[in-house]
XYZ file of C-alpha atoms in Angstrom:
349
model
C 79.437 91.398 193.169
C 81.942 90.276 195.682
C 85.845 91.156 195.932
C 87.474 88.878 198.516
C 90.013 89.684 201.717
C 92.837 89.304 199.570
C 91.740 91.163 196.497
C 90.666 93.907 198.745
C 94.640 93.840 200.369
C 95.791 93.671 196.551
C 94.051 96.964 195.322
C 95.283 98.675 198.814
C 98.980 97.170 197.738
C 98.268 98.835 194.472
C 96.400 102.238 195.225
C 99.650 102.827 197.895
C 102.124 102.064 195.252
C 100.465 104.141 192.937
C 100.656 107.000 195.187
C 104.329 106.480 196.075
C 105.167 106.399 192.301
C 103.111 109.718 192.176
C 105.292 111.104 195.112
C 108.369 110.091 193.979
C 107.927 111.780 190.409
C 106.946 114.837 192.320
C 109.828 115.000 193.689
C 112.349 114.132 191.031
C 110.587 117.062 189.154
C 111.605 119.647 192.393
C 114.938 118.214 192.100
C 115.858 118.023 187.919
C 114.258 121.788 188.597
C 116.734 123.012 191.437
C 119.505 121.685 189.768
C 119.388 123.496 186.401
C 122.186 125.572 185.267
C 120.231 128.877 185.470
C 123.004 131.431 185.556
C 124.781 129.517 182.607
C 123.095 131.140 179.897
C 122.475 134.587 181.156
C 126.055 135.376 183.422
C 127.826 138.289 182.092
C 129.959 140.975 182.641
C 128.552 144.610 183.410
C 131.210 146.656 184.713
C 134.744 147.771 183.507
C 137.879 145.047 184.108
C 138.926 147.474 186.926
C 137.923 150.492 188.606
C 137.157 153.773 187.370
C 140.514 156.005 187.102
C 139.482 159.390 187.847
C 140.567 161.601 185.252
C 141.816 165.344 185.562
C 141.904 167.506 182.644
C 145.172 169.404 182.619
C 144.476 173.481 181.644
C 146.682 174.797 179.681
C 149.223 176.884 182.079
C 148.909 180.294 180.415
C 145.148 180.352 180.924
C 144.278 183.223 183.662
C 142.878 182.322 186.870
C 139.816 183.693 188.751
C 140.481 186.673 190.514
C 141.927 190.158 190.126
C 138.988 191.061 187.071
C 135.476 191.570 187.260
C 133.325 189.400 186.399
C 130.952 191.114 184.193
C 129.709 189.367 181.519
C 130.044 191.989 178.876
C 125.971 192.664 178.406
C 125.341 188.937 177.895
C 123.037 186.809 180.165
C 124.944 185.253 182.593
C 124.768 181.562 183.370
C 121.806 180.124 185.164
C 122.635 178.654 188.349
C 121.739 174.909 187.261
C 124.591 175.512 184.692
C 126.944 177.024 187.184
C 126.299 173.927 189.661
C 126.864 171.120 186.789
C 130.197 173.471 185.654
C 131.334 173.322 189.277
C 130.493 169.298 189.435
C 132.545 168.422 186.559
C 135.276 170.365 187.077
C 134.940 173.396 184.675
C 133.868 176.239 186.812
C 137.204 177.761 186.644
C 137.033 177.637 183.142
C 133.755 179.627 182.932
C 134.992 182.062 185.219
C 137.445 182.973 182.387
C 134.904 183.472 179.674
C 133.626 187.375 180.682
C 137.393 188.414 181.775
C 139.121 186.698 178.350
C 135.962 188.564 176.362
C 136.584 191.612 178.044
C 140.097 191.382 177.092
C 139.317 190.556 173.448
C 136.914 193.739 173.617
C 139.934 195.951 174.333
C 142.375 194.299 171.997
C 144.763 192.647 174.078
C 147.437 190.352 172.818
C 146.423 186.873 172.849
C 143.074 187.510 174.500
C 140.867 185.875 171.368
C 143.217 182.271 171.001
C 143.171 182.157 175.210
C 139.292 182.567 174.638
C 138.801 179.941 172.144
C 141.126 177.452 173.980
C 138.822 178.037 177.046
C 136.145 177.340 174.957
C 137.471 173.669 173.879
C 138.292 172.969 177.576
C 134.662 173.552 178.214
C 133.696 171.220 175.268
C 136.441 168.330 176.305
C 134.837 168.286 180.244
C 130.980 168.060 178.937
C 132.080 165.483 176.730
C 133.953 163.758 179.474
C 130.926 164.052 181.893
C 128.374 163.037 179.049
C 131.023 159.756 179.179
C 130.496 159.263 182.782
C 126.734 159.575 182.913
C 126.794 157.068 180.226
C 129.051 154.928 181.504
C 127.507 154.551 185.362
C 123.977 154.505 183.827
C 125.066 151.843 181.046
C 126.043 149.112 184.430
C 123.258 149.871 185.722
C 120.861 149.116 182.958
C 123.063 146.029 182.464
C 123.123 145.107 186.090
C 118.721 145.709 186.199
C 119.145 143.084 182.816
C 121.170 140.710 184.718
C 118.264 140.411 187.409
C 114.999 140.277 185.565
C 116.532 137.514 183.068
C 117.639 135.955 185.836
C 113.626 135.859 187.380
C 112.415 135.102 184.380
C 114.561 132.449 184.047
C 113.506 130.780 187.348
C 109.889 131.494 186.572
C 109.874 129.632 183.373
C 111.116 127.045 186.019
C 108.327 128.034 188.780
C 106.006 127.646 185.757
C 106.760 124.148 184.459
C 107.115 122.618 187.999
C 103.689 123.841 188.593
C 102.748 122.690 186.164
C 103.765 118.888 186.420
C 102.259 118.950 190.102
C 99.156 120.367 189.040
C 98.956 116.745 186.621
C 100.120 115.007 189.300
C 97.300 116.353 191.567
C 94.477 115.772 189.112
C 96.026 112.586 188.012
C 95.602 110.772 191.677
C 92.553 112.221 192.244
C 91.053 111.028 188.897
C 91.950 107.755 189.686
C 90.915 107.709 192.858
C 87.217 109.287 192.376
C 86.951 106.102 189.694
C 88.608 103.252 192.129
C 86.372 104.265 195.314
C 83.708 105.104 192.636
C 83.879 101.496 191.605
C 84.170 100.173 195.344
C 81.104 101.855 196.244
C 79.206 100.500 193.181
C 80.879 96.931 194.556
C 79.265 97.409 198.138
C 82.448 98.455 199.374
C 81.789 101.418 201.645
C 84.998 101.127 203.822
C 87.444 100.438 200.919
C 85.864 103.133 198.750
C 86.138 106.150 201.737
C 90.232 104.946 202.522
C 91.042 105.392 198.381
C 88.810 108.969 198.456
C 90.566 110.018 201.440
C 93.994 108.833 200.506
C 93.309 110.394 196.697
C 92.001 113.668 198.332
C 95.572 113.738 200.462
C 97.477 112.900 197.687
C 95.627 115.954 195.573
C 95.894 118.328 198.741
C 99.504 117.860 198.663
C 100.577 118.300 195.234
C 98.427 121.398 195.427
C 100.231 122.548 198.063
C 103.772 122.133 196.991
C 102.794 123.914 193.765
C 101.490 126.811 195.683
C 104.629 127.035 198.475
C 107.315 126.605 195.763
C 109.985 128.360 196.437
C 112.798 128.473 193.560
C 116.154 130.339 194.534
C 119.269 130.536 192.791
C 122.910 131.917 194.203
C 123.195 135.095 192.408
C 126.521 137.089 192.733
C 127.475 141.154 192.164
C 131.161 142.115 193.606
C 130.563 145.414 191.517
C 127.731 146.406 193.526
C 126.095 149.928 192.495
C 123.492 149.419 195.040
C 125.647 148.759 197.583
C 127.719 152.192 196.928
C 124.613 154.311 197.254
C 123.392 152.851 200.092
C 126.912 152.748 201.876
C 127.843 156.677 200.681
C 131.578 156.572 200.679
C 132.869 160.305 200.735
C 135.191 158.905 197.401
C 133.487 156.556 195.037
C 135.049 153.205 193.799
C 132.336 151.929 191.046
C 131.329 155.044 190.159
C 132.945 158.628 188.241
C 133.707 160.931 190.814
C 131.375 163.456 188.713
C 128.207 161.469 188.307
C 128.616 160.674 192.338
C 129.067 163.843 193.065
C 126.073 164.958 191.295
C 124.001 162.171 193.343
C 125.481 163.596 196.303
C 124.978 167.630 196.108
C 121.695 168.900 198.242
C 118.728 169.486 195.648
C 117.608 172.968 195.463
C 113.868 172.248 195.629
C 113.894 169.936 198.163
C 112.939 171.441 201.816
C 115.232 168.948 203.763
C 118.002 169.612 201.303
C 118.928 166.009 200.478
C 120.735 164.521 197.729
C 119.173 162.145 195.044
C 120.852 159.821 196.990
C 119.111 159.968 199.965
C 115.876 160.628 198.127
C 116.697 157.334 196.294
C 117.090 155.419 198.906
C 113.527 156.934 200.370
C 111.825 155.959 197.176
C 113.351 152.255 197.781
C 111.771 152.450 201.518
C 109.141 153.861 200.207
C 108.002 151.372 197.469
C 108.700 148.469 199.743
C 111.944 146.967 197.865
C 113.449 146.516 201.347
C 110.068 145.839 203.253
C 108.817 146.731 206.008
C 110.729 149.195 208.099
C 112.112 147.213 210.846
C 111.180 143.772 209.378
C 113.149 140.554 209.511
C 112.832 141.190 205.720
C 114.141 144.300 205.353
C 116.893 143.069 207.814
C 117.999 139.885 205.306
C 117.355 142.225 202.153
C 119.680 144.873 203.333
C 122.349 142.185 203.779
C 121.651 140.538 200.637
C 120.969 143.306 197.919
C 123.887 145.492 199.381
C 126.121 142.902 199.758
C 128.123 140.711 197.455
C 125.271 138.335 196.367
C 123.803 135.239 197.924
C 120.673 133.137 197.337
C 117.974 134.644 195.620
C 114.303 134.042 194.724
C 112.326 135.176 192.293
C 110.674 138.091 194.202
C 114.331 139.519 195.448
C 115.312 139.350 191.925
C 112.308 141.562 190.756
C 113.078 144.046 194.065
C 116.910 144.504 193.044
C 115.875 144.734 189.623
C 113.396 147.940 189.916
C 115.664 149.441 192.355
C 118.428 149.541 189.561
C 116.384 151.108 187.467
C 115.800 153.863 189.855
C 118.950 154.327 190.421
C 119.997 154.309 185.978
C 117.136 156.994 185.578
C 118.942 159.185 188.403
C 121.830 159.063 186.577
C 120.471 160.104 183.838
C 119.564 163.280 185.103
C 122.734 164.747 184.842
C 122.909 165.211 181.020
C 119.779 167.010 180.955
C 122.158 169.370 183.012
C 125.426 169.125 180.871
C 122.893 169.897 177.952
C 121.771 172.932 179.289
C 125.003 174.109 180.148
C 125.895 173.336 176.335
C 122.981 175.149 175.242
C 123.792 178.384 177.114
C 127.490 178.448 176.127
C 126.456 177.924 172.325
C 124.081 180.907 173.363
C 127.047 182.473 174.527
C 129.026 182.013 171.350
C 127.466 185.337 169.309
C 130.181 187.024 170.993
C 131.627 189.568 168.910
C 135.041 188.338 170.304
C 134.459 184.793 170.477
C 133.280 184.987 166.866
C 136.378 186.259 165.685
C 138.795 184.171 167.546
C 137.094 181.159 166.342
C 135.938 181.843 162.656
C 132.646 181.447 163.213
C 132.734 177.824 164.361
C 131.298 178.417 167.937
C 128.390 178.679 166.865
């Protein structure tokens, strides 16, 4: 069998046109990929239309103030000090101060004693509700911000995926067709032609391979309300958050040696787990900008970072209404007061 000069320059003409055609659908996959609308489907709205108004419950003026009375607390257990600390954090510590003095008064019959007791009582209700709010509230972006992230790298993964796929064809496409071409060449006595197709096919293979293994797909991704960004900064007055659930993040832990916040201990954990890599990194340098910042391009593994560190962050919060729960608990405990009983018919309970 015998393929002439210009046969031989023929099948070249072909194999490299082949291979262009390959290329060139390669890369109008990477481009129809980049350009998807990936934040049209999935962009919403987490946080309030504006900030958070800090709100003051106004005590009634004829309730007493602390000082001038004892404060016994008329053979009852007292509060425990985690209750006393989430009191003082949403604003109601005043108001338990008045409990033993206004039951002490009720004991001994004075005038108006019993209503001021049971009005202290709904103050105390109105504040754990309102810090039950906040908890729910902060922790509720959060979630919603960690949602806005993972759908957002799972969107670009489904991408990731397909492109991946369509190179992998590619790849196993040219060299398929080039192991049968030099295959055939070789059968036809044509040694030289037969090693330039199985070198150009094992190029063209090598290099889909590759670009399916270094894709990189990014998206812009933005976040003005940044949650992350306000724990990592620690303003002395929050602007994203209630003042009460910062202030909770904020207040020394008792068990901790170094006395630090769960804010500071959050942040550790982030070290810790590597969201920002590696202390002193070029990454953690270009992270810290970009996850504490107002947004910018992300890939799939930032996404997944900012993602887990929001959820840290929403199970923090969360903490405080195991608090405001026991401080409900003890009050109700609190409520088979003789006096409270009778000021509020037996609904205290």
């Amino acid at each position: 069998m015998y393929i002439c000069a210009s046969s031989k320059d023929k099948f070249v003409k072909f194999l490299e046109s082949l291979v262009g055609v390959l290329l060139t659908a390669s890369g109008c996959t990477i481009a129809q990929s980049v350009n998807e609308p990936v934040l049209s489907a999935i962009e919403r709205r987490c946080g309030p239309l504006s900030d958070y108004q800090q709100v003051v419950i106004t005590e009634p003026n004829h309730l007493l103030r602390a000082g001038g009375e004892s404060l016994e607390w008329s053979g009852h257990q007292p509060l425990s000090p985690q209750a006393l600390a989430i009191a003082d954090i949403i604003g109601a510590k005043d108001l338990i101060v008045q409990i033993p003095i206004l039951e002490a008064q009720a004991d001994r019959h004075v005038e108006g004693a019993q209503s001021q007791l049971f009005q202290v009582r709904q103050q105390l209700s109105d504040h754990i509700l309102l810090g039950l709010l906040d908890v729910k509230s902060a922790a509720a972006e959060a979630d919603c911000e960690e949602e806005r992230a993972d759908q957002l790298a799972d969107r670009l993964q489904d991408i990731r995926e397909k492109r991946t796929r369509r190179l992998t064809v590619f790849a196993l496409l040219g060299s398929g067709i080039g192991s049968i071409l030099s295959g055939g060449l070789a059968l036809a006595a044509q040694g030289t032609a037969a090693g330039a197709i199985g070198i150009t096919a094992g190029t063209t293979e090598s290099s889909f391979g590759s670009l399916a293994l270094l894709d990189k797909t990014q998206t812009d991704f933005r976040h003005e309300r940044n949650l992350l960004g306000e724990v990592w900064d620690g303003p002395s007055e929050p602007r994203l958050m209630p003042r009460s659930v910062w202030t909770f993040l904020n207040r020394p832990l008792r068990d901790d040696p170094a006395r630090r916040s769960l804010r500071e201990t959050l942040i550790a954990r982030w070290r810790q787990d590597g969201r920002l890599g590696e202390e002193g990194s070029e990454t953690e340098r270009q992270r810290t900008l970009l996850f504490f910042g107002q947004g910018g391009t992300y890939d799939i593994e930032n996404l997944r970072a900012r993602g887990a560190m929001l959820d840290l962050l929403e199970a923090d919060i969360n903490l405080m209404s195991h608090d405001l729960e026991m401080l409900m608990r003890e009050l109700l405990a609190r409520g088979s007061s003789p006096a409270l009983m009778k000021a509020c018919g037996g609904y205290c309970r």
